[in-house]
Coordinates of C-alpha atoms and ligand atoms in Angstrom, one line a residue:
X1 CA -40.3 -21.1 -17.8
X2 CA -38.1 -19.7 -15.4
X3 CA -36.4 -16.2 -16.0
X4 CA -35.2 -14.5 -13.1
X5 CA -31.4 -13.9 -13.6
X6 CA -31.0 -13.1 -17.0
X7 CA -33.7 -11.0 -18.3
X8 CA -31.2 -8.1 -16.4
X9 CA -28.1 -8.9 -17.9
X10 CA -29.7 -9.0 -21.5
X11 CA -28.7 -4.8 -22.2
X12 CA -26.2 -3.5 -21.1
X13 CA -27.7 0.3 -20.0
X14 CA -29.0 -2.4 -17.6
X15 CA -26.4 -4.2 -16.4
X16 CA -24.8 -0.9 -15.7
X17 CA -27.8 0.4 -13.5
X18 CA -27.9 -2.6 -11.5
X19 CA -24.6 -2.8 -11.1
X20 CA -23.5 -3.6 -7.5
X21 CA -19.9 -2.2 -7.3
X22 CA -17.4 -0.3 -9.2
X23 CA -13.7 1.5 -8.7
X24 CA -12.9 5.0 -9.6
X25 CA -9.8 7.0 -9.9
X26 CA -10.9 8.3 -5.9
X27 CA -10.0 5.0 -4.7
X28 CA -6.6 4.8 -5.3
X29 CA -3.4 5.1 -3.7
X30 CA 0.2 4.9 -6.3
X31 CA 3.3 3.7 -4.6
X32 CA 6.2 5.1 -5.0
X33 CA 10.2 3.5 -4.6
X34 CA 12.2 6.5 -3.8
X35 CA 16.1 6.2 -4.0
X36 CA 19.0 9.0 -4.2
X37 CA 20.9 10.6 -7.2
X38 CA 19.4 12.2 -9.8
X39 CA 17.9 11.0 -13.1
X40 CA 17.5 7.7 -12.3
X41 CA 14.7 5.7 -13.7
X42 CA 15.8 1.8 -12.9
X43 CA 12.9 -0.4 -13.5
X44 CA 12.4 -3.1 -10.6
X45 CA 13.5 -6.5 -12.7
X46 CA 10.8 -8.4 -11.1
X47 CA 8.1 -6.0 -11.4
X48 CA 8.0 -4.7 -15.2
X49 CA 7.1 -1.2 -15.4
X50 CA 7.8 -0.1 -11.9
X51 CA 10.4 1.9 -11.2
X52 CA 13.3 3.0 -8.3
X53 CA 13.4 7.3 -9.2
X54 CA 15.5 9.5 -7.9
X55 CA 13.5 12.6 -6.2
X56 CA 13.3 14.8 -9.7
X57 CA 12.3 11.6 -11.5
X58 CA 9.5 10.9 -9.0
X59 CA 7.7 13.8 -9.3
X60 CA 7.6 13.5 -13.0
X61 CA 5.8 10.3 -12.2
X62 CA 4.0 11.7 -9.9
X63 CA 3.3 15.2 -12.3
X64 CA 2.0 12.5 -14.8
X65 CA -0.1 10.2 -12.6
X66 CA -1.6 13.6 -10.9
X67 CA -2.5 14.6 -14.6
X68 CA -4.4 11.0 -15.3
X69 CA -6.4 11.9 -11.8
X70 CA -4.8 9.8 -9.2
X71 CA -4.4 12.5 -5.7
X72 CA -2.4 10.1 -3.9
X73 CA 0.9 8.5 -3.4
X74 CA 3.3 6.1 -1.0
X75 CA 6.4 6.4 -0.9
X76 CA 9.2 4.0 -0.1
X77 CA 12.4 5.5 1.2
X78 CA 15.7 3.5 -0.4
X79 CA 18.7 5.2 1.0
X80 CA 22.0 5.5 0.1
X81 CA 23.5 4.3 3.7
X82 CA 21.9 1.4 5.5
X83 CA 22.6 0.6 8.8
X84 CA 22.0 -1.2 12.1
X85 CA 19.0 1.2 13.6
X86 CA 18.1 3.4 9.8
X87 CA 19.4 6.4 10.9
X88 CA 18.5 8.0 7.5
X89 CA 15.2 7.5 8.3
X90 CA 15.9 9.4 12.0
X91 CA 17.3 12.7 9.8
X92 CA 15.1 15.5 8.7
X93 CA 17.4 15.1 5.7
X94 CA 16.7 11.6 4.8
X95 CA 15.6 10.2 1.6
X96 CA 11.6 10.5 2.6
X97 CA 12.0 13.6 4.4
X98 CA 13.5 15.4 1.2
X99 CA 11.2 13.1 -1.5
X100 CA 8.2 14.7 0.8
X101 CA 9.4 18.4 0.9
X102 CA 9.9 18.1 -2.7
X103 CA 7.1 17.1 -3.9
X104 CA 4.7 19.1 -2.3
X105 CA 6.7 22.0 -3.5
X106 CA 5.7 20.9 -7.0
X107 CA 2.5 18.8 -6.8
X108 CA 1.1 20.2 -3.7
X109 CA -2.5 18.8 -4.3
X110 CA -1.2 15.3 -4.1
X111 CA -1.8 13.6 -0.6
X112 CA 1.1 12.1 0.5
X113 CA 1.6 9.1 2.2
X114 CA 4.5 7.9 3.6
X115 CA 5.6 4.2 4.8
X116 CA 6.8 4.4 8.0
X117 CA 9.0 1.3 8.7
X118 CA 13.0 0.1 9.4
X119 CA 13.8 -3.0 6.7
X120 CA 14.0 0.1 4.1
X121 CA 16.9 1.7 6.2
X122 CA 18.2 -1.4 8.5
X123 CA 21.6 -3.3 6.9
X124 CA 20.2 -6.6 8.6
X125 CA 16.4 -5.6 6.8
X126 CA 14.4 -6.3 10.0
X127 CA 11.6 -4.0 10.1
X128 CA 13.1 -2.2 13.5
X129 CA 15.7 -2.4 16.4
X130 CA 17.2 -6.1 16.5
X131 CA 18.1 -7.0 20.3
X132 CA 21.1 -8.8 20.5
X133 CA 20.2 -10.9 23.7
X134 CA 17.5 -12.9 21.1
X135 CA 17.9 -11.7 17.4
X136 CA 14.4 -10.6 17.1
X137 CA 13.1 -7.5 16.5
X138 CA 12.9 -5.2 20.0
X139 CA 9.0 -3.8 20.3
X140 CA 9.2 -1.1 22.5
X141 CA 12.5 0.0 21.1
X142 CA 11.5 0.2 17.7
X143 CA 8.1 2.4 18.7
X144 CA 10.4 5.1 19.8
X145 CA 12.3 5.4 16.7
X146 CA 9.0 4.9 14.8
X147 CA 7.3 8.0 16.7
X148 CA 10.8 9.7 16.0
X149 CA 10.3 9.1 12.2
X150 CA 6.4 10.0 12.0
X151 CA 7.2 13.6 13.2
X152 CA 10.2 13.4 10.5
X153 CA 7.4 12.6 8.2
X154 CA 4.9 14.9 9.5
X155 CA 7.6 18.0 9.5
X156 CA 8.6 17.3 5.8
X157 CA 4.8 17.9 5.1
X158 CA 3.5 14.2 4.7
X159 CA -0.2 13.9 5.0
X160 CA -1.0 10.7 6.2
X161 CA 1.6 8.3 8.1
X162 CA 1.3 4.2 7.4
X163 CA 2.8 2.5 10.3
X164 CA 3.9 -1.3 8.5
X165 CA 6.3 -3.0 11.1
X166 CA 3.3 -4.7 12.8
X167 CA 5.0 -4.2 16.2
X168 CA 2.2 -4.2 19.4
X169 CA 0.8 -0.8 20.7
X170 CA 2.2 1.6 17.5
X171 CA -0.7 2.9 16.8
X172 CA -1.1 4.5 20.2
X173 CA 2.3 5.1 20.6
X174 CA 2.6 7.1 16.9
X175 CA -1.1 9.1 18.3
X176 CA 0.5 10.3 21.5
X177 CA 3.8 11.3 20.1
X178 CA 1.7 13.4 16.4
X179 CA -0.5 15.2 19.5
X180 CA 2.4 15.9 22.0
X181 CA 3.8 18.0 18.9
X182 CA 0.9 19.6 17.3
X183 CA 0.3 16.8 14.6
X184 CA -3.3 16.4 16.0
X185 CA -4.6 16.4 12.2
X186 CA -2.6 14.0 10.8
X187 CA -4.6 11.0 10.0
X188 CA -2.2 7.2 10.5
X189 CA -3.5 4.4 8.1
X190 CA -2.3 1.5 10.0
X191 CA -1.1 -1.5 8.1
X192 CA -3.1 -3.4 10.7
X193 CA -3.7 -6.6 9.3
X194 CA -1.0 -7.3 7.6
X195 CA 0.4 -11.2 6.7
X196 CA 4.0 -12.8 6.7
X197 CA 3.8 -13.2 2.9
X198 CA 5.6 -14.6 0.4
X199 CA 3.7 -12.2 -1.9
X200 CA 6.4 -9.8 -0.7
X201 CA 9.6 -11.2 -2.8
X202 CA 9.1 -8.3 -5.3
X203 CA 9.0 -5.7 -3.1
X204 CA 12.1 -6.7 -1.6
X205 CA 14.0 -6.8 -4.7
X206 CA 12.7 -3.4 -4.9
X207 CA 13.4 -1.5 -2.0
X208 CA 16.6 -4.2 -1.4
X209 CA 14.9 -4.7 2.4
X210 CA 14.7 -9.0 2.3
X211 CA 15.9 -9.8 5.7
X212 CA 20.0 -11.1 6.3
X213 CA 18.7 -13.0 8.8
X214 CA 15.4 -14.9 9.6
X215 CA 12.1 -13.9 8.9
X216 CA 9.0 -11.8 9.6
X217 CA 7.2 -14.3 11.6
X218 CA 7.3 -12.7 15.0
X219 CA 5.7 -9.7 14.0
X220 CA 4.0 -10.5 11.1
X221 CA 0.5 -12.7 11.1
X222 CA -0.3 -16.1 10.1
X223 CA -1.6 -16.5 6.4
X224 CA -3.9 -19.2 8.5
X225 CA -5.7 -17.2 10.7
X226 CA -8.4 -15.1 10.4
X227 CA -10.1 -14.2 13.7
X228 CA -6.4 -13.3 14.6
X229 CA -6.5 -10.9 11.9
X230 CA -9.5 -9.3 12.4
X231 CA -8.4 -8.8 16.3
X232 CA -5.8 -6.8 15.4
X233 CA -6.9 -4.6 13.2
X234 CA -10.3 -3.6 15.5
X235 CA -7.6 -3.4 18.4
X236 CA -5.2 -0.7 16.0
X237 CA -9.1 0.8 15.6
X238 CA -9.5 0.9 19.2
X239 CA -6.0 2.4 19.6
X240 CA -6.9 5.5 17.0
X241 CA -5.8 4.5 13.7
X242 CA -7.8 6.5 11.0
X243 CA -7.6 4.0 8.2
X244 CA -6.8 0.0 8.7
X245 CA -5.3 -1.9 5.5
X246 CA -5.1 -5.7 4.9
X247 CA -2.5 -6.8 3.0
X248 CA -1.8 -8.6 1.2
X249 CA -5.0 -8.1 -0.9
X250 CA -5.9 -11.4 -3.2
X251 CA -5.9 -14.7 -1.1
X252 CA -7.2 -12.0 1.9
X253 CA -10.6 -11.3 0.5
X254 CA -12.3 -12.9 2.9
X255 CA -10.6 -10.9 5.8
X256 CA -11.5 -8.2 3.9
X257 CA -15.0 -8.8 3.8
X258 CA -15.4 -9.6 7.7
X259 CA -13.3 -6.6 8.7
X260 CA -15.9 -4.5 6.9
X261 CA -18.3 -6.1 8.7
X262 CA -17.1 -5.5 11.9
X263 CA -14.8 -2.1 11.9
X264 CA -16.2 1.3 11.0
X265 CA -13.2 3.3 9.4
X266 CA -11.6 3.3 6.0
X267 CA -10.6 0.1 4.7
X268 CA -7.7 -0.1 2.7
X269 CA -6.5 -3.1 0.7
X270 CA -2.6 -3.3 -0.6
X271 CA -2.4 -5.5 -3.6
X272 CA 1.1 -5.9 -3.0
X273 CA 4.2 -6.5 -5.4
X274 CA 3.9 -10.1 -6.0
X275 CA 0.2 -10.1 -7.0
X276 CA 1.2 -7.1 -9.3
X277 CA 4.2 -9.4 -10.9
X278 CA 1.8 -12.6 -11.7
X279 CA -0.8 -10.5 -13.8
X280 CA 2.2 -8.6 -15.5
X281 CA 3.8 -12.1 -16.2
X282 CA 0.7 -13.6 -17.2
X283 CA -0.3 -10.8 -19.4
X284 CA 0.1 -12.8 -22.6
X285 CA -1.9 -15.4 -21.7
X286 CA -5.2 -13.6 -21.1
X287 CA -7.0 -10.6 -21.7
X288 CA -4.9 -8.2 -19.0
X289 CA -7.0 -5.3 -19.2
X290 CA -10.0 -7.5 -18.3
X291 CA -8.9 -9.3 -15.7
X292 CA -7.3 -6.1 -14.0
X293 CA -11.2 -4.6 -14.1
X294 CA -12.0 -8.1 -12.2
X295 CA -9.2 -7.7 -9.3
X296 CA -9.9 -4.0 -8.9
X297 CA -14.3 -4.9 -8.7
X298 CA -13.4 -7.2 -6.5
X299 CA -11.5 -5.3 -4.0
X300 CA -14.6 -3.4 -3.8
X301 CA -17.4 -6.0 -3.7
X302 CA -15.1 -7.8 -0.8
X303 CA -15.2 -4.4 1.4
X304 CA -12.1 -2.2 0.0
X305 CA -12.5 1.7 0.2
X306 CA -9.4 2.4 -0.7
X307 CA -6.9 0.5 -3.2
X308 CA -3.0 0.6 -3.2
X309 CA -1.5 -0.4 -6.2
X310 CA 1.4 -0.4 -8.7
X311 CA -1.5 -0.5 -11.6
X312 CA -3.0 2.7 -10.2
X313 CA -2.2 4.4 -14.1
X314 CA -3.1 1.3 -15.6
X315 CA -6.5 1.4 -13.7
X316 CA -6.7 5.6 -14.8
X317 CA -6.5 4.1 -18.6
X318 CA -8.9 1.7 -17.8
X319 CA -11.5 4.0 -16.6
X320 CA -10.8 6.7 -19.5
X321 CA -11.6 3.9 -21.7
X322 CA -14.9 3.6 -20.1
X323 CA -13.8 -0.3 -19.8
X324 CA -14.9 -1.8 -16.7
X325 CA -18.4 0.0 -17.9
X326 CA -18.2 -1.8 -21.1
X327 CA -17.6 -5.5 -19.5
X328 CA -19.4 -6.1 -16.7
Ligands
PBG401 C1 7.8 -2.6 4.8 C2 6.8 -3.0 3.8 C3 6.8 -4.2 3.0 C4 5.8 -3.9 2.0 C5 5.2 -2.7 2.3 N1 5.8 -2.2 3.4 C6 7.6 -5.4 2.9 C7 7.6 -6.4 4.0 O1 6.9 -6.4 4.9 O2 8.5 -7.3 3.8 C8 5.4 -4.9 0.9 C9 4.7 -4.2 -0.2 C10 4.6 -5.1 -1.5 O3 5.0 -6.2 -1.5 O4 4.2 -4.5 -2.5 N2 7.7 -3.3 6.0

């Protein structure tokens, strides 16, 4: 008779002590669309339950996802005036800079992360500087406006900076320029492996940043390759980013997995806006609050430290409800 498996999984006091992995409330970082006016509350058509806010409306959000024990936010910037270089994103009185000030004067224990990217704030939606000569996006152009907006960010009071235009050498560019004015404590969480995805199209809708021209695929990374990926985010490593992030999160696992096993800091995973979209639209055909449990355990079992995503207060119930406890 063989019994080796199952004898453990017969009670479930045992299952939970040999439990492997698990997600907590710690783990999890809420983005935020920010946009201007006030009282707005405009819910993202193809992500249900996700909202643009004005600045007063995102901090009840983030006053109420605070109170259900999530300590830390992203915020998207969408301004009221795009243009060709994002100059709202180069004022101290841009749409980030004053979402940041704000909230910290009213939920100052939340950590604050702030994306630090163009396609938000560009009219053509590229993710920095376009050069004319060959309509793509101008590296070493775009890293000084990026260091310009980090100390933006860093001045309003952020707490953590996420570089996502994958151009080369930001990381290193974005340390030098924190330390040459003080920043030395803020931490950058790179978006360092980060894929030209098509699990993106929400997000887009959302923060109205799809491209008017082209696509990401010059700065952006092949969904094909993995050794690439991994390269990248052990050079941002190398180049003194705190915290690397692949993204997207669900057909990435495995890059997940063998970043852990070859990079020392923080791993974050961002289970972007199209992977939140397909479990919202599929919600009627299975149990939701189940297979949520699943995606989040298995951002941890493939590596994850830390989890970005829209279900953060969906996740909060879960774990009030003592429910991953109860299935696995
Ligand atoms: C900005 C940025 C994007 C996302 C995060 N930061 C969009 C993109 O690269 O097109 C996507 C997040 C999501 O889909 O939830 N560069």
């Amino acid at each position: 008779m063989f019994r080796r498996f199952r004898r453990l999984r017969l009670n479930g006091n045992m299952r939970s002590l040999v439990r492997e992995s698990a997600f907590s409330k710690d783990d999890l970082i809420y983005p935020l669309f920010v946009t201007y006016g006030s009282g707005v509350r405009r819910e993202i058509a193809s992500m249900p339950d996700v909202f643009q806010l004005s600045i007063d409306e995102m901090i009840l959000e983030a006053r109420a996802a605070y109170a259900e024990g999530i300590r830390a936010v992203l915020l998207f910037g969408i301004p009221e005036v795009k243009d060709s270089v994002g100059s709202d994103a180069l004022s101290a009185h841009g749409i980030i800079a004053e979402a940041v000030r704000a909230l910290k004067a009213e939920v100052s224990d939340m950590l604050i992360f702030t994306d630090l990217c163009f396609c938000e704030y560009t009219d053509h939606g590229h993710c920095g500087i376009v050069d004319p000569k060959t309509g793509s996006v101008d590296n070493d152009a775009t890293l000084e406006l990026l260091s310009r907006q980090a100390l933006i960010h860093a001045e309003a009071g952020a707490d953590c900076i996420a570089p996502s235009g994958m151009m080369d050498g930001v990381v290193a560019h974005l340390r030098a320029a924190l330390d040459g004015a003080g920043f030395v404590n803020m931490p950058i969480m790179s978006y360092s492996t980060k894929f030209a995805s098509g699990f993106y199209g929400p997000f887009r809708d959302a923060a109205g940043s799809a491209p008017e021209f082209g696509d990401r695929r010059s700065y952006q990374m092949s969904p094909a390759n993995a050794r690439e990926a991994i390269a990248e985010s052990l050079e941002d490593e190398a180049q003194g980013a705190d915290i690397l992030m692949v993204k997207p999160a669900l057909a990435y696992l495995d890059v997940v997995r063998a970043l852990r096993e070859s990079a020392s800091s923080p791993i974050a995973v961002y289970n972007v806006s199209g992977e939140y979209s397909m479990l919202k639209n599929a919600a009627a055909f299975m149990d939701y609050k189940r297979v949520l449990a699943e995606v989040m355990v298995g951002f941890k079992r493939a590596g994850a430290d830390i989890i970005i995503t829209y279900h953060a207060r969906e996740v909060c119930r879960l774990i009030d409800e003592g429910y991953a406890c109860a299935i696995f």
